[in-house]
CSV table of C-alpha atoms in Angstrom, one decimal:
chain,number,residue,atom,x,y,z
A,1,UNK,CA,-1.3,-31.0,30.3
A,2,UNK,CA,-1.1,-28.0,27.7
A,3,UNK,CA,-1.5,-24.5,29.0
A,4,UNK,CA,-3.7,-22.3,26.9
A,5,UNK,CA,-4.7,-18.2,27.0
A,6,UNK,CA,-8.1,-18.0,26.1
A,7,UNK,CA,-11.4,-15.8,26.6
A,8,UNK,CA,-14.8,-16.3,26.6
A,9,UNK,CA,-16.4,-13.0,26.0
A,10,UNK,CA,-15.2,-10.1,24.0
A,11,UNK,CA,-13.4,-7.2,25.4
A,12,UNK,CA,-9.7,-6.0,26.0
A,13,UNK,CA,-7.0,-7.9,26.5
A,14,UNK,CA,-7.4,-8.0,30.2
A,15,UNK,CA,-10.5,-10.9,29.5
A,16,UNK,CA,-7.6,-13.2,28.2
A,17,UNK,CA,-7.5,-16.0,31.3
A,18,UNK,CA,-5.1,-18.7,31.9
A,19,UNK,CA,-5.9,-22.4,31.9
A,20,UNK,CA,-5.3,-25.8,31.3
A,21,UNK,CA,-6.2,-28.6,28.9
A,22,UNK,CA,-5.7,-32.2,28.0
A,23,UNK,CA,-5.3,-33.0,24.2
A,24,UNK,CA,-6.2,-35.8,23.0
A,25,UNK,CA,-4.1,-38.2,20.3
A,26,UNK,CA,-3.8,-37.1,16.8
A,27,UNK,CA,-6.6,-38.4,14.7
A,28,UNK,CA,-6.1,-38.8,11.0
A,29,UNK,CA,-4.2,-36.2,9.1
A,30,UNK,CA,-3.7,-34.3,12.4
A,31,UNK,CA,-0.5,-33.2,14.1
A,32,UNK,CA,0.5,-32.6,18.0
A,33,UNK,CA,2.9,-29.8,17.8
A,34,UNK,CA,4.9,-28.6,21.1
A,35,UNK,CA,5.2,-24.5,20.4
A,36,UNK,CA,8.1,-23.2,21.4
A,37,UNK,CA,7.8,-19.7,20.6
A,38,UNK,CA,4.5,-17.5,19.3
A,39,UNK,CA,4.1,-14.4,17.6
A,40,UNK,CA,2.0,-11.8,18.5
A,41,UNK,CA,0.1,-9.8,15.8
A,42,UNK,CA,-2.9,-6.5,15.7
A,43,UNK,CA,-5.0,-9.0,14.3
A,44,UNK,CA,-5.1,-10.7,18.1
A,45,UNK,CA,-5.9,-7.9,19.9
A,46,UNK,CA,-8.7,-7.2,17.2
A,47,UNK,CA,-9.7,-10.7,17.0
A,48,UNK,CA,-10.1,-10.6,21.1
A,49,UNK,CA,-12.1,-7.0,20.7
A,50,UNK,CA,-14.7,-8.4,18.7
A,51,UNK,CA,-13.9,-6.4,15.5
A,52,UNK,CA,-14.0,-9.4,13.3
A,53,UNK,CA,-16.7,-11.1,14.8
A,54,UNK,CA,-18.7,-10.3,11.2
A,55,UNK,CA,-15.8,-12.0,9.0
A,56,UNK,CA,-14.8,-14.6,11.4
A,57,UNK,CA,-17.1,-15.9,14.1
A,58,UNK,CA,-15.6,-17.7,17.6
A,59,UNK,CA,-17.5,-20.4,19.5
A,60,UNK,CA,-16.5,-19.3,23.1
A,61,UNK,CA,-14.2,-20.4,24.9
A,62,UNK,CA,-11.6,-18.9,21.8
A,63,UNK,CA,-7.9,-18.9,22.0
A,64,UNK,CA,-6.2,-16.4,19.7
A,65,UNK,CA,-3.0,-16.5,17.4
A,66,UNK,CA,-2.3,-17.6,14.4
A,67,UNK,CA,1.4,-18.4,13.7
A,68,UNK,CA,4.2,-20.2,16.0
A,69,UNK,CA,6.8,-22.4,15.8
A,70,UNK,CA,8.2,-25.6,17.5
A,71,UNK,CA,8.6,-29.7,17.7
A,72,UNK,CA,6.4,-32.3,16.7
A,73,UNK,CA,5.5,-34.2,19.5
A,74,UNK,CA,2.8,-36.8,18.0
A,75,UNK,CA,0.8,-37.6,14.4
A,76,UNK,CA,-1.8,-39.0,13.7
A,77,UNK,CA,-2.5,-42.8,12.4
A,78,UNK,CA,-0.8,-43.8,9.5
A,79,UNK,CA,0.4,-40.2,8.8
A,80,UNK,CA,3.9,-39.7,6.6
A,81,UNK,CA,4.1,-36.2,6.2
A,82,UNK,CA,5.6,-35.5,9.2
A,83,UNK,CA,7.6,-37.2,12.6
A,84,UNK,CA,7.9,-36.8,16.0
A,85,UNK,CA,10.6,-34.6,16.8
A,86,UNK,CA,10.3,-32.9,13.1
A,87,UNK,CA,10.7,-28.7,14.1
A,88,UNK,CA,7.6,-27.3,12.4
A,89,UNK,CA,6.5,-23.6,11.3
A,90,UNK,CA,2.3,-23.7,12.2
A,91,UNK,CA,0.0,-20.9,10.5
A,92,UNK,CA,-3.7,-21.1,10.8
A,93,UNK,CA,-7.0,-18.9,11.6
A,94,UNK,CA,-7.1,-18.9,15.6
A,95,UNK,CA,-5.9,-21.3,18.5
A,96,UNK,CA,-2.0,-20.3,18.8
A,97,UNK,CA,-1.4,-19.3,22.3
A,98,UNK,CA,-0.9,-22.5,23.8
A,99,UNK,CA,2.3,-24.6,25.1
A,100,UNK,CA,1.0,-27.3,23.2
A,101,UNK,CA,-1.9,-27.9,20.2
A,102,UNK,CA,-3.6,-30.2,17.9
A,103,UNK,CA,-3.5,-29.2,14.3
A,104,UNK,CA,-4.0,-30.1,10.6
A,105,UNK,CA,-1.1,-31.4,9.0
A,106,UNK,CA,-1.6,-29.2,5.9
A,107,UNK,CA,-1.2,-26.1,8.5
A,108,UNK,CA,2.6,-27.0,9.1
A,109,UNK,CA,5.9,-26.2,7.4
A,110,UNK,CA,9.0,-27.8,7.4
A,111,UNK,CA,11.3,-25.4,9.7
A,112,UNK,CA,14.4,-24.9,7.9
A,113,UNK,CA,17.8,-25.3,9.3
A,114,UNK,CA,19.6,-22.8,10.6
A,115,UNK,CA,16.2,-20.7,11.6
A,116,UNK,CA,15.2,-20.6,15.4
A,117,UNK,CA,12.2,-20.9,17.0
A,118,UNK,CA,11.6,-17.2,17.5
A,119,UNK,CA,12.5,-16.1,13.9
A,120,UNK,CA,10.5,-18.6,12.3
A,121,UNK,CA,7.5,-18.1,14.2
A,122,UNK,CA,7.4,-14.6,13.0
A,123,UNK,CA,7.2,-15.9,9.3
A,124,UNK,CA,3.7,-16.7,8.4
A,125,UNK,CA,2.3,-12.9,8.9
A,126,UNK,CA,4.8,-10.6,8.4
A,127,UNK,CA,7.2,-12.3,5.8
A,128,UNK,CA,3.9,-14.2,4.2
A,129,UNK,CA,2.1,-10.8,4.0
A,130,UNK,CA,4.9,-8.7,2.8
A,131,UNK,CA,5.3,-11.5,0.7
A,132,UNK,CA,2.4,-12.1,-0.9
A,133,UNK,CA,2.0,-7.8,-1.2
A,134,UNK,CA,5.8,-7.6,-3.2
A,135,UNK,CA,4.6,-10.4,-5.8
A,136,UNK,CA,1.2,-8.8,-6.0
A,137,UNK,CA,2.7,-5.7,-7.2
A,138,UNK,CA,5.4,-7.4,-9.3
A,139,UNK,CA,8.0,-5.6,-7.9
A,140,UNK,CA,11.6,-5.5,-8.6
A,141,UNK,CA,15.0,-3.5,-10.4
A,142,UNK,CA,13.6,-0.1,-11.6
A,143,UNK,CA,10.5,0.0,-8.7
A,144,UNK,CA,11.0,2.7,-6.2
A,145,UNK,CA,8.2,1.4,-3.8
A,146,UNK,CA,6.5,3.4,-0.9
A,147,UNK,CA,5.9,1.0,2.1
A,148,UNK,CA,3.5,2.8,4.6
A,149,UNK,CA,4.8,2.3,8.6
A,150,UNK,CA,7.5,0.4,7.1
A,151,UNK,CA,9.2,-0.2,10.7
A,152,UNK,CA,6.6,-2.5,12.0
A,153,UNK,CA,6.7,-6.5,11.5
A,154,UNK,CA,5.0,-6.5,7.8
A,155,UNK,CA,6.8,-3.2,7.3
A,156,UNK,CA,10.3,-4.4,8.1
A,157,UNK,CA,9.7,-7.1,6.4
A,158,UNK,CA,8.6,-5.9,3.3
A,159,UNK,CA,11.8,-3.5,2.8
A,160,UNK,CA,14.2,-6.7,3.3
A,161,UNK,CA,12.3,-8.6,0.3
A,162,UNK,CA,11.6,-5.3,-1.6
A,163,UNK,CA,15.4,-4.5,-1.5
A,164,UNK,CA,16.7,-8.5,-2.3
A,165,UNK,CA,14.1,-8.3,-5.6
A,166,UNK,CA,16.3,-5.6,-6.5
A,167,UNK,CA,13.9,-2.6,-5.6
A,168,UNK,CA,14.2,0.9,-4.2
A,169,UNK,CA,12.2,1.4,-1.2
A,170,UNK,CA,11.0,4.4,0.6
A,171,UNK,CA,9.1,4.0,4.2
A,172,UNK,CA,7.4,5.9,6.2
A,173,UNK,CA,8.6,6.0,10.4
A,174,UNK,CA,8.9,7.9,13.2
A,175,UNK,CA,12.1,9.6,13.6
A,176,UNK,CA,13.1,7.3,16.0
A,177,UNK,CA,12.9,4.6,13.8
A,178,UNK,CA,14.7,6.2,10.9
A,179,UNK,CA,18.0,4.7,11.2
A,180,UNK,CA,16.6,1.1,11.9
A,181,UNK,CA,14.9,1.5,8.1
A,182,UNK,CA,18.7,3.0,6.6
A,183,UNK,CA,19.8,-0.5,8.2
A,184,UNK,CA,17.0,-2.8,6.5
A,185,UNK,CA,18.2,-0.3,3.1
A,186,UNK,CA,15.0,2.0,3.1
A,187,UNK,CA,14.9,5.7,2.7
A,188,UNK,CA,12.9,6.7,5.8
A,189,UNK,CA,10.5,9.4,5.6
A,190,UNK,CA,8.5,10.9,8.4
A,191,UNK,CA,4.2,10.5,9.1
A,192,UNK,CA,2.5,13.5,9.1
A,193,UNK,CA,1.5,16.6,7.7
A,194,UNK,CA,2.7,16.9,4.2
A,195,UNK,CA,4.3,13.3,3.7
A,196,UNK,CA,3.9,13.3,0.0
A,197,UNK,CA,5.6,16.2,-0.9
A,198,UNK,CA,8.4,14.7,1.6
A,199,UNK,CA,8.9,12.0,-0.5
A,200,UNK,CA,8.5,13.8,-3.5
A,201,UNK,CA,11.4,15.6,-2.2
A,202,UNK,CA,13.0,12.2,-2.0
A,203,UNK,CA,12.1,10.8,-5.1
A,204,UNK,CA,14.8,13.4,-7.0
A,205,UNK,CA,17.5,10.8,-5.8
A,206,UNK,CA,15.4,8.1,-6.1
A,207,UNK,CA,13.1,8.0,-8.4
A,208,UNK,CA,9.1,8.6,-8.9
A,209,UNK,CA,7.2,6.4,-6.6
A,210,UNK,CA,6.2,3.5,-9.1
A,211,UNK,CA,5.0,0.6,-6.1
A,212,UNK,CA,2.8,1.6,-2.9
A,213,UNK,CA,2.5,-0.9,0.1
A,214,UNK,CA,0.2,0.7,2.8
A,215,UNK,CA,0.4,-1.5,6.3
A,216,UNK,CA,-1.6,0.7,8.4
A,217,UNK,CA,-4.5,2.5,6.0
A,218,UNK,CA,-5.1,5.8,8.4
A,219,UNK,CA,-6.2,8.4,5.8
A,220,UNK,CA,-2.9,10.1,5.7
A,221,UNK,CA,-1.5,6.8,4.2
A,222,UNK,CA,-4.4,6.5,1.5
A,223,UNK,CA,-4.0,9.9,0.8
A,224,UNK,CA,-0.2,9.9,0.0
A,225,UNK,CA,-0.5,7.2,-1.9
A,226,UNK,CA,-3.4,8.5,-4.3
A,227,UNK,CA,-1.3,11.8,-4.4
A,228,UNK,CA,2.1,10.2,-5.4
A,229,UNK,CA,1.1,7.1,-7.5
A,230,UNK,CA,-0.7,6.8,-10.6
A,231,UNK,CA,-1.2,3.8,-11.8
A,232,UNK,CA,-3.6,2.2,-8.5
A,233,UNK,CA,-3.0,-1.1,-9.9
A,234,UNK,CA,0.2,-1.0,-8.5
A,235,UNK,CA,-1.0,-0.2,-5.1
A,236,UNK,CA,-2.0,-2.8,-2.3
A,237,UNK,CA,-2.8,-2.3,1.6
A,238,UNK,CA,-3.3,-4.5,4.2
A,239,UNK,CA,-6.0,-2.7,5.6
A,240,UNK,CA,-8.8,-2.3,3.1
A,241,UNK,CA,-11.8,0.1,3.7
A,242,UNK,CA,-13.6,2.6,2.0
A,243,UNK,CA,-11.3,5.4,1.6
A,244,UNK,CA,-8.9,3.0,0.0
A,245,UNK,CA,-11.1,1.4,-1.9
A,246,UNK,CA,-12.6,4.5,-3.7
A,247,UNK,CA,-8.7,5.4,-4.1
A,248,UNK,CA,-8.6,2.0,-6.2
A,249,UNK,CA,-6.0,0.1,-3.4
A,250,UNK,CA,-6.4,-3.2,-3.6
A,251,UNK,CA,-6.2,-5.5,-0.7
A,252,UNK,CA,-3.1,-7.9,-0.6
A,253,UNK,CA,-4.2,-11.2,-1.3
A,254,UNK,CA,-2.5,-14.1,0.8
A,255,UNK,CA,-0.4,-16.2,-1.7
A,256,UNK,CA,-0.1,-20.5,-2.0
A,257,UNK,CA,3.9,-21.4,-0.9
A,258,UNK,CA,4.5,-17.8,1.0
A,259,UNK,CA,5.6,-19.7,4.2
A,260,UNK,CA,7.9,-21.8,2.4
A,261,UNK,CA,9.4,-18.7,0.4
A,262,UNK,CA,9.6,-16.7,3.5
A,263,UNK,CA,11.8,-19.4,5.4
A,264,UNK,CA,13.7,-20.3,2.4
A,265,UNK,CA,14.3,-16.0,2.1
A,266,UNK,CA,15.0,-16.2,6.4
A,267,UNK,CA,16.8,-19.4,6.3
A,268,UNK,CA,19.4,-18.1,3.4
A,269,UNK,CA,20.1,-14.3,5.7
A,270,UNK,CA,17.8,-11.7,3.3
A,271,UNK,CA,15.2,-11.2,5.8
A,272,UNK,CA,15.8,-11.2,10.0
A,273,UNK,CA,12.7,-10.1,11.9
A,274,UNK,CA,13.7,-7.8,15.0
A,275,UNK,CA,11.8,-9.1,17.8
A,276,UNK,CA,11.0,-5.6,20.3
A,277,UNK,CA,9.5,-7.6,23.2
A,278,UNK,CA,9.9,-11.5,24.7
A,279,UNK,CA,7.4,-12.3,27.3
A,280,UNK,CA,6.1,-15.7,28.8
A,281,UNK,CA,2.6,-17.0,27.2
A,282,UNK,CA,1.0,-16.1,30.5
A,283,UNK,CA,1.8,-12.3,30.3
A,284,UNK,CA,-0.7,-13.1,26.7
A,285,UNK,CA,-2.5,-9.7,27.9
A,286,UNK,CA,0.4,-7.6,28.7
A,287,UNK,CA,1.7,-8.3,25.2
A,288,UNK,CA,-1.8,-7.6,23.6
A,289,UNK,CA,-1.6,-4.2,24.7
A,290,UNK,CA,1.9,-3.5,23.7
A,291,UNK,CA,0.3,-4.1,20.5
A,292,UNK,CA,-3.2,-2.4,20.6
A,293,UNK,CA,-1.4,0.9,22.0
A,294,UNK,CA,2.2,0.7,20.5
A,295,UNK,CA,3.7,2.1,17.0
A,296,UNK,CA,7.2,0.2,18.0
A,297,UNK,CA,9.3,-1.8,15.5
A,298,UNK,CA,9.3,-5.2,14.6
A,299,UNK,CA,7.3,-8.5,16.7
A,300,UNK,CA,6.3,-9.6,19.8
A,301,UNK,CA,6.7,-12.8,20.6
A,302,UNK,CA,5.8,-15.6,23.6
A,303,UNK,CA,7.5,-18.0,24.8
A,304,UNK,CA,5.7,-21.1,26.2
């Protein structure tokens, strides 16, 4: 029997229930994967809420999560791709917070050696994001790019890829979070009142701000960015809406391969995901409102 977290109506994280299921065999071109670790992302929390319910409908009972990690356990009928006992990196729309699941082959990638459980499951959404957002933008040596909340798990992220394609990075943080970005090799600068001419201040050492990343899209972040960069082509958020689209920001658009790149970029030492919180798959809720409520560094991530 697999456990799942799942909820059949929308709300906070305290409708998330606990329950069990039996899955059935692999049928063709399907994979039974054994998760061994799950990452926890705002999109959960928001996906739970009933904020996405426009863009992506559930049919209830819904389990959120979209990325984990773990062991193939069973495939499908006359299925090569993969084998049981293959370790796997899964990334797909919904249905991640379970000890066990059923998926489509094509969601699974190959988990690389000398990547555990817990780092790689933190590789589809943050390192495929900031990703896909770095290649977007083209950068590399000569950029001095502006990643907005640049401590968080796209964030963090980000600056580690940013500063192995040969890039200056700036990011915005907390204070408290300022020496974990000097770490990553980010120039930290704080949110709030007056941030651009803060890292105008910067950008005498550094360099004109020629790359924006925004992670979190307040209007403080748009702002900034529309103050400090030109050329809006050269500016991409994770969180579209209207104030940055009338700024020009374009939305970061999810790139074919990112997983593999991602573990190829984790499994070689340029990016390590800081994980801020482990918690078993039945504290699900707990761990959604770390998330909902928290500005803290890095991932959360279950263990079955």
């Amino acid at each position: 029997m697999s456990t799942r977290i799942y909820f059949d109506e929308y709300g906070g994280p305290q409708v998330l229930k606990v329950g069990a299921e039996e899955l059935p065999e692999p049928g063709e071109g399907q994979v039974r994967v054994e998760f061994r670790a799950v990452s926890v992302n705002p999109v959960d929390w928001k996906l739970v809420a009933g904020y996405l319910k426009q863009w992506a409908p559930l049919d209830f009972p819904a389990v959120p999560g979209s990325e984990a990690a773990g062991v193939v356990t069973a495939v499908g009928p006359a299925f090569e791709g993969f084998a049981v006992g293959d370790e796997v990196i899964w990334n797909g729309l919904t249905g991640g917070y379970r000890t066990e699941a059923l998926v489509p082959a094509e969601q699974l990638t190959p988990l690389p050696a000398g990547v555990d459980f817990e780092q790689a499951a933190c590789i589809p959404v943050a390192g495929g994001t900031a990703y896909s957002a770095l290649k977007q933008l083209g950068v590399g040596p000569g950029d001095t790019l502006l990643i907005h909340a640049a401590a968080g798990g796209v964030g963090s992220a980000a600056v580690q890829i940013a500063v192995a394609l040969g890039a200056r990075v700036v990011g915005t943080a907390s204070e408290s979070n300022h020496e974990y970005l000097r770490e990553l090799g980010a120039e930290p600068v704080t949110y709030g009142a007056g941030l651009a001419d803060r890292v105008r201040d910067l950008s005498h050492a550094t360099g004109d701000v020629t790359a924006v990343f925004d992670t979190i899209g307040n209007d403080e972040a748009v702002a900034a960015t529309a103050q400090l960069l030109q050329d809006r082509s050269r500016a991409v958020t994770t969180v579209p809406g209207k104030h940055s689209a009338e700024a020009g920001i374009a939305a970061v658009r999810q790139l074919e391969g990112r997983v593999e790149e991602v573990a190829t970029l984790t499994a070689d030492g340029q990016i390590t995901f800081h994980i801020s919180h482990r918690m078993p798959l039945i504290e699900a809720a707990d761990a959604l409102e770390i998330s909902r409520t928290g500005h803290g560094r890095g991932k959360i991530v279950l263990l079955p």
